[in-house]
Short mmCIF file of N, CA and C in Angstrom, two decimals:
data_model
loop_
_atom_site.label_atom_id
_atom_site.label_comp_id
_atom_site.label_asym_id
_atom_site.label_seq_id
_atom_site.Cartn_x
_atom_site.Cartn_y
_atom_site.Cartn_z
N UNK A 1 1.34 -1.62 -0.01
CA UNK A 1 -0.26 0.14 -0.07
C UNK A 1 1.35 1.65 -0.03
N UNK A 2 1.82 1.33 1.28
CA UNK A 2 2.88 2.36 1.08
C UNK A 2 3.30 2.77 -0.45
N UNK A 3 3.73 1.38 -1.05
CA UNK A 3 4.56 2.15 -2.64
C UNK A 3 4.42 2.22 -3.49
N UNK A 4 2.72 1.74 -3.02
CA UNK A 4 1.92 2.52 -4.34
C UNK A 4 1.76 3.79 -4.85
N UNK A 5 1.95 4.48 -3.49
CA UNK A 5 1.99 5.98 -3.37
C UNK A 5 3.10 6.57 -3.90
N UNK A 6 3.88 5.71 -3.14
CA UNK A 6 4.91 6.44 -3.61
C UNK A 6 5.57 5.83 -4.81
N UNK A 7 5.23 4.97 -5.63
CA UNK A 7 5.23 5.06 -7.02
C UNK A 7 4.73 6.52 -7.89
N UNK A 8 3.53 6.21 -7.16
CA UNK A 8 2.79 7.21 -7.16
C UNK A 8 3.37 9.27 -7.63
N UNK A 9 4.17 9.69 -6.13
CA UNK A 9 4.46 10.76 -6.60
C UNK A 9 6.18 11.24 -7.04
N UNK A 10 6.64 9.16 -6.56
CA UNK A 10 8.11 9.28 -7.55
C UNK A 10 7.49 9.89 -8.64
N UNK A 11 6.57 9.54 -9.72
CA UNK A 11 6.23 9.43 -11.17
C UNK A 11 5.62 10.61 -11.46
N UNK A 12 5.16 11.48 -10.33
CA UNK A 12 4.83 13.26 -10.91
C UNK A 12 6.75 14.11 -10.27
N UNK A 13 7.20 12.90 -8.93
CA UNK A 13 8.07 14.16 -8.11
C UNK A 13 9.81 14.70 -9.62
N UNK A 14 9.67 13.14 -10.22
CA UNK A 14 10.56 12.42 -10.97
C UNK A 14 10.37 13.47 -11.77
N UNK A 15 9.80 13.92 -13.17
CA UNK A 15 10.17 14.87 -14.14
C UNK A 15 9.76 16.13 -13.66
N UNK A 16 9.37 16.59 -12.63
CA UNK A 16 9.26 18.03 -12.61
C UNK A 16 10.31 18.60 -12.50
N UNK A 17 11.27 17.39 -11.22
CA UNK A 17 12.45 17.72 -10.75
C UNK A 17 13.58 18.54 -12.43
N UNK A 18 13.25 16.98 -12.60
CA UNK A 18 14.09 17.31 -13.94
C UNK A 18 13.90 18.33 -15.16
N UNK A 19 12.66 18.56 -15.42
CA UNK A 19 12.11 20.05 -15.40
C UNK A 19 12.87 21.26 -15.16
N UNK A 20 12.65 20.70 -14.06
CA UNK A 20 13.38 22.41 -13.17
C UNK A 20 14.82 22.38 -12.96
N UNK A 21 15.39 21.35 -12.98
CA UNK A 21 17.49 21.16 -13.38
C UNK A 21 17.58 21.82 -15.00
N UNK A 22 16.23 20.91 -16.26
CA UNK A 22 17.05 21.24 -16.88
C UNK A 22 16.93 22.82 -17.58
N UNK A 23 15.61 22.90 -17.32
CA UNK A 23 15.50 24.56 -17.05
C UNK A 23 16.17 25.49 -16.67
N UNK A 24 16.96 25.85 -15.39
CA UNK A 24 17.76 26.24 -14.58
C UNK A 24 18.80 26.06 -15.53
N UNK A 25 19.65 25.21 -16.34
CA UNK A 25 20.71 24.94 -17.00
C UNK A 25 20.52 25.65 -18.45
N UNK A 26 19.72 25.31 -19.26
CA UNK A 26 19.45 26.49 -20.35
C UNK A 26 19.14 27.66 -20.07
N UNK A 27 18.79 28.16 -18.88
CA UNK A 27 17.82 30.10 -18.28
C UNK A 27 19.75 30.26 -18.32
N UNK A 28 20.48 29.68 -17.28
CA UNK A 28 22.46 29.61 -17.83
C UNK A 28 22.60 30.01 -18.69
N UNK A 29 22.66 29.33 -19.44
CA UNK A 29 23.78 29.03 -21.40
C UNK A 29 22.99 30.00 -22.34
N UNK A 30 21.08 29.89 -22.56
CA UNK A 30 21.30 31.26 -22.73
C UNK A 30 21.87 32.72 -21.85
N UNK A 31 21.55 32.89 -20.82
CA UNK A 31 22.53 34.81 -20.44
C UNK A 31 23.27 34.06 -20.50
N UNK A 32 24.42 33.56 -20.41
CA UNK A 32 26.11 33.96 -21.20
C UNK A 32 26.07 34.03 -22.31
N UNK A 33 24.75 33.15 -23.45
CA UNK A 33 25.01 33.46 -24.57
C UNK A 33 24.46 35.21 -25.61
N UNK A 34 23.43 35.67 -24.49
CA UNK A 34 23.31 36.48 -24.60
C UNK A 34 25.03 37.85 -23.88
N UNK A 35 24.96 37.62 -23.47
CA UNK A 35 26.35 38.51 -23.04
C UNK A 35 27.13 38.69 -24.15
N UNK A 36 28.16 37.39 -24.00
CA UNK A 36 29.12 36.95 -25.54
C UNK A 36 28.43 38.07 -26.31
N UNK A 37 27.04 37.73 -26.82
CA UNK A 37 26.69 38.34 -28.12
C UNK A 37 26.90 39.54 -28.29
N UNK A 38 26.24 39.99 -27.01
CA UNK A 38 26.09 41.63 -26.71
C UNK A 38 27.80 42.06 -26.73
N UNK A 39 28.26 42.11 -26.18
CA UNK A 39 30.22 42.29 -26.44
C UNK A 39 30.31 41.67 -27.80
N UNK A 40 30.37 41.13 -28.13
CA UNK A 40 30.15 41.56 -29.44
C UNK A 40 29.77 42.14 -30.10
N UNK A 41 28.82 42.57 -29.69
CA UNK A 41 27.88 43.75 -30.72
C UNK A 41 28.70 45.14 -30.50
N UNK A 42 29.57 45.52 -29.13
CA UNK A 42 29.95 46.93 -28.47
C UNK A 42 31.14 46.64 -29.53
N UNK A 43 30.88 47.92 -29.76
CA UNK A 43 32.58 48.78 -29.90
C UNK A 43 33.74 48.99 -29.27
N UNK A 44 34.52 47.98 -29.31
CA UNK A 44 36.42 48.60 -28.44
C UNK A 44 35.70 49.30 -28.78
N UNK A 45 36.37 50.04 -26.81
CA UNK A 45 36.83 51.36 -27.07
C UNK A 45 38.07 51.49 -25.88
N UNK A 46 38.89 52.07 -26.39
CA UNK A 46 39.67 52.77 -25.35
C UNK A 46 39.55 54.20 -24.92
N UNK A 47 39.64 54.28 -23.09
CA UNK A 47 39.26 55.60 -22.88
C UNK A 47 40.39 55.68 -21.59
N UNK A 48 40.26 57.12 -21.30
CA UNK A 48 41.71 57.94 -19.49
C UNK A 48 40.88 56.50 -18.71
N UNK A 49 41.00 55.88 -17.47
CA UNK A 49 40.92 55.24 -16.83
C UNK A 49 41.39 54.98 -15.53
N UNK A 50 40.57 54.64 -14.21
CA UNK A 50 41.83 54.88 -12.73
C UNK A 50 41.32 53.52 -12.43
N UNK A 51 42.66 52.96 -11.97
CA UNK A 51 42.61 51.55 -11.03
C UNK A 51 41.47 52.29 -10.05
N UNK A 52 39.93 52.04 -9.16
CA UNK A 52 39.59 51.93 -7.87
C UNK A 52 39.31 51.07 -7.10
N UNK A 53 39.54 50.12 -7.24
CA UNK A 53 39.15 49.37 -6.45
C UNK A 53 40.14 47.76 -7.18
N UNK A 54 40.27 46.61 -6.67
CA UNK A 54 39.93 45.64 -7.11
C UNK A 54 39.59 44.75 -5.65
N UNK A 55 39.08 43.42 -5.72
CA UNK A 55 38.85 41.95 -5.43
C UNK A 55 38.33 40.68 -5.96
N UNK A 56 38.46 40.06 -5.50
CA UNK A 56 38.03 38.50 -5.37
C UNK A 56 37.75 37.69 -5.51
N UNK A 57 37.41 36.98 -5.93
CA UNK A 57 35.64 36.05 -5.23
C UNK A 57 36.67 34.10 -5.17
N UNK A 58 36.82 33.46 -4.13
CA UNK A 58 37.10 32.25 -4.06
C UNK A 58 35.49 31.51 -4.07
N UNK A 59 35.71 30.25 -4.02
CA UNK A 59 35.21 29.05 -4.69
C UNK A 59 35.96 28.10 -4.38
N UNK A 60 35.62 27.54 -2.79
CA UNK A 60 36.38 26.12 -2.45
C UNK A 60 35.39 25.31 -2.84
N UNK A 61 35.46 23.65 -3.10
CA UNK A 61 34.94 22.94 -3.09
C UNK A 61 35.56 21.32 -2.84
N UNK A 62 34.96 20.61 -1.99
CA UNK A 62 35.23 19.34 -1.44
C UNK A 62 34.76 18.28 -2.30
N UNK A 63 35.49 17.49 -2.21
CA UNK A 63 34.58 15.69 -3.02
C UNK A 63 35.68 14.88 -2.68
N UNK A 64 34.75 13.47 -1.86
CA UNK A 64 35.05 13.09 -1.58
C UNK A 64 35.66 11.93 -2.18
N UNK A 65 37.16 11.18 -1.67
CA UNK A 65 37.71 10.52 -2.72
C UNK A 65 37.44 9.14 -2.16
N UNK A 66 37.41 8.51 -3.63
CA UNK A 66 36.90 6.95 -4.17
C UNK A 66 35.55 6.76 -4.08
N UNK A 67 34.71 7.84 -3.55
CA UNK A 67 32.61 8.37 -4.51
C UNK A 67 32.37 7.54 -2.38
N UNK A 68 33.64 8.55 -1.74
CA UNK A 68 32.88 7.18 -0.93
C UNK A 68 32.32 8.75 -0.03
N UNK A 69 30.83 9.01 -0.17
CA UNK A 69 30.23 9.64 0.70
C UNK A 69 30.29 10.13 2.25
N UNK A 70 31.13 9.41 2.70
CA UNK A 70 31.14 8.88 4.36
C UNK A 70 32.81 9.92 4.44
N UNK A 71 33.44 9.73 4.02
CA UNK A 71 35.15 10.65 3.89
C UNK A 71 35.29 10.13 4.61
N UNK A 72 35.65 8.46 4.33
CA UNK A 72 36.17 7.08 4.87
C UNK A 72 38.21 7.97 4.41
N UNK A 73 37.67 8.21 3.26
CA UNK A 73 38.87 7.74 2.66
C UNK A 73 39.70 9.24 1.99
N UNK A 74 39.21 10.24 3.15
CA UNK A 74 39.61 12.16 2.92
C UNK A 74 38.40 12.25 1.94
N UNK A 75 38.93 13.39 2.18
CA UNK A 75 38.62 14.13 1.26
C UNK A 75 39.80 15.23 -0.05
N UNK A 76 39.29 15.48 -1.00
CA UNK A 76 39.96 16.09 -2.05
C UNK A 76 39.90 17.83 -2.08
N UNK A 77 40.36 18.79 -1.25
CA UNK A 77 39.82 20.19 -2.00
C UNK A 77 40.56 20.94 -3.91
N UNK A 78 39.34 21.58 -3.87
CA UNK A 78 39.89 22.29 -4.97
C UNK A 78 39.03 24.04 -4.78
N UNK A 79 40.21 24.64 -5.98
CA UNK A 79 39.57 26.23 -5.10
C UNK A 79 39.89 26.56 -6.17
N UNK A 80 39.35 28.08 -6.82
CA UNK A 80 39.24 28.45 -8.21
C UNK A 80 39.02 29.91 -7.37
N UNK A 81 40.13 31.12 -8.34
CA UNK A 81 40.21 32.13 -7.82
C UNK A 81 39.31 32.88 -8.88
N UNK A 82 38.49 34.29 -8.94
CA UNK A 82 38.31 35.09 -9.98
C UNK A 82 38.62 35.83 -9.34
N UNK A 83 38.90 36.76 -10.86
CA UNK A 83 39.49 38.09 -10.30
C UNK A 83 38.82 39.17 -11.07
N UNK A 84 38.54 40.39 -9.89
CA UNK A 84 37.88 41.83 -10.73
C UNK A 84 38.35 43.21 -10.44
N UNK A 85 38.87 44.10 -11.64
CA UNK A 85 38.85 45.42 -11.14
C UNK A 85 37.77 45.95 -10.74
N UNK A 86 37.56 47.15 -10.44
CA UNK A 86 36.94 48.63 -10.59
C UNK A 86 37.71 49.10 -11.82
N UNK A 87 37.44 50.34 -12.52
CA UNK A 87 37.82 51.78 -13.13
C UNK A 87 37.07 52.64 -12.60
N UNK A 88 37.37 53.58 -12.72
CA UNK A 88 36.55 54.64 -13.18
C UNK A 88 37.28 55.07 -14.02
N UNK A 89 37.02 56.49 -15.10
CA UNK A 89 36.05 56.78 -16.76
C UNK A 89 35.74 58.24 -15.79
N UNK A 90 36.37 59.14 -16.97
CA UNK A 90 36.83 60.62 -16.85
C UNK A 90 35.52 61.24 -16.07
N UNK A 91 33.93 60.74 -16.81
CA UNK A 91 33.45 61.52 -16.16
C UNK A 91 32.56 60.83 -15.13
N UNK A 92 33.55 59.94 -14.40
CA UNK A 92 33.96 59.18 -12.79
C UNK A 92 32.47 58.47 -12.72
N UNK A 93 31.88 57.60 -14.48
CA UNK A 93 31.23 55.60 -13.92
C UNK A 93 32.46 54.58 -13.71
N UNK A 94 31.59 54.42 -12.98
CA UNK A 94 32.39 53.13 -13.09
C UNK A 94 32.36 51.37 -13.11
N UNK A 95 32.86 51.01 -13.67
CA UNK A 95 32.66 49.76 -14.30
C UNK A 95 34.00 48.70 -13.03
N UNK A 96 33.09 47.21 -12.90
CA UNK A 96 33.31 46.19 -12.32
C UNK A 96 33.64 45.45 -13.80
N UNK A 97 34.98 44.79 -14.18
CA UNK A 97 34.93 44.14 -15.07
C UNK A 97 36.62 42.77 -15.13
N UNK A 98 35.71 41.77 -15.45
CA UNK A 98 36.67 40.42 -14.59
C UNK A 98 37.89 40.72 -15.00
N UNK A 99 39.29 39.83 -14.68
CA UNK A 99 40.29 40.05 -14.97
C UNK A 99 41.21 38.34 -15.13
N UNK A 100 42.54 38.07 -16.34
CA UNK A 100 42.51 37.05 -15.87
C UNK A 100 44.33 37.59 -14.81
N UNK A 101 44.43 36.19 -13.30
CA UNK A 101 44.54 36.82 -12.81
C UNK A 101 46.27 37.61 -13.03
N UNK A 102 47.00 36.71 -13.93
CA UNK A 102 48.74 38.27 -13.99
C UNK A 102 48.16 39.22 -14.13
N UNK A 103 47.34 39.73 -15.01
CA UNK A 103 46.86 41.20 -15.09
C UNK A 103 45.88 41.67 -14.14
N UNK A 104 45.53 41.36 -13.67
CA UNK A 104 44.84 41.21 -11.94
C UNK A 104 46.74 42.33 -11.18
N UNK A 105 47.14 40.66 -10.87
CA UNK A 105 48.31 41.36 -10.16
C UNK A 105 49.69 42.41 -10.82
N UNK A 106 48.90 43.04 -11.68
CA UNK A 106 50.00 43.79 -12.79
C UNK A 106 49.25 44.98 -12.63
N UNK A 107 48.32 44.82 -11.48
CA UNK A 107 47.40 46.85 -12.14
C UNK A 107 47.64 46.98 -9.98
N UNK A 108 47.42 47.93 -9.55
CA UNK A 108 47.80 48.48 -8.32
C UNK A 108 46.69 49.89 -8.20
N UNK A 109 45.61 49.77 -6.90
CA UNK A 109 44.61 50.49 -6.96
C UNK A 109 45.51 52.45 -7.27
N UNK A 110 44.85 53.05 -8.01
CA UNK A 110 45.55 54.04 -7.99
C UNK A 110 46.19 54.49 -9.54
N UNK A 111 46.50 53.16 -9.89
CA UNK A 111 47.28 52.80 -11.73
C UNK A 111 46.56 53.68 -13.06
N UNK A 112 46.83 54.98 -13.82
CA UNK A 112 45.85 55.99 -14.45
C UNK A 112 46.61 55.19 -15.30
N UNK A 113 45.33 55.45 -16.45
CA UNK A 113 46.19 55.06 -17.83
C UNK A 113 45.06 54.53 -18.66
N UNK A 114 45.43 53.90 -20.07
CA UNK A 114 44.41 53.85 -20.61
C UNK A 114 43.77 52.90 -20.54
N UNK A 115 42.17 52.20 -20.86
CA UNK A 115 41.69 50.98 -20.01
C UNK A 115 41.03 50.59 -22.07
N UNK A 116 41.05 49.23 -21.47
CA UNK A 116 40.79 49.25 -23.32
C UNK A 116 39.56 47.46 -23.02
N UNK A 117 38.28 47.83 -23.16
CA UNK A 117 36.86 47.23 -23.41
C UNK A 117 36.17 47.29 -24.53
N UNK A 118 34.88 45.93 -24.59
CA UNK A 118 34.43 45.77 -25.56
C UNK A 118 33.07 45.40 -25.06
N UNK A 119 32.59 46.40 -24.52
CA UNK A 119 30.89 45.83 -23.18
C UNK A 119 31.20 45.43 -22.28
N UNK A 120 30.92 44.31 -21.57
CA UNK A 120 32.28 44.35 -19.83
C UNK A 120 32.69 43.16 -20.32
N UNK A 121 33.73 42.77 -22.16
CA UNK A 121 35.10 41.65 -21.61
C UNK A 121 36.04 43.11 -21.52
N UNK A 122 36.96 43.00 -21.03
CA UNK A 122 38.26 43.37 -20.64
C UNK A 122 38.58 43.04 -21.44
N UNK A 123 39.61 44.01 -22.62
CA UNK A 123 40.45 43.87 -23.03
C UNK A 123 42.12 44.12 -23.01
N UNK A 124 42.41 45.27 -21.90
CA UNK A 124 44.07 45.93 -21.74
C UNK A 124 43.92 46.45 -20.93
N UNK A 125 45.32 47.19 -20.71
CA UNK A 125 44.66 48.85 -19.40
C UNK A 125 46.37 48.61 -19.84
N UNK A 126 46.42 50.27 -20.12
CA UNK A 126 47.94 50.90 -19.83
C UNK A 126 47.99 51.56 -19.66
N UNK A 127 49.47 51.14 -18.74
CA UNK A 127 49.26 52.49 -17.83
C UNK A 127 50.23 53.77 -18.83
N UNK A 128 50.27 54.92 -18.12
CA UNK A 128 50.67 56.40 -17.85
C UNK A 128 51.96 56.27 -17.97
#
């Protein structure tokens, strides 16, 4: 008796959860393609700018070794760092752009120079 109710619930919930997860994946992919397309359609600009702030975002992931979720075989930890720099242009507007770790390390707050970008895509910064 219990199993027939469970089977009915499972037959409803499994497709529903599957569709929600699929919808989230499609939403993310479409959003990323839209941003990529918008950046490609934007003009490449080079403007005088100042580095006003730098920040990082570190994400950490822990995965159980040997597929053992109890952790009996330990865990493997990985991390990924995303680098952002905020530039202020002559008009006073600010924009935060994502950079590589190498570019991030070469910039310091207060640096002035020429910022090259295309939409939200960082292309380079040439110091004065």
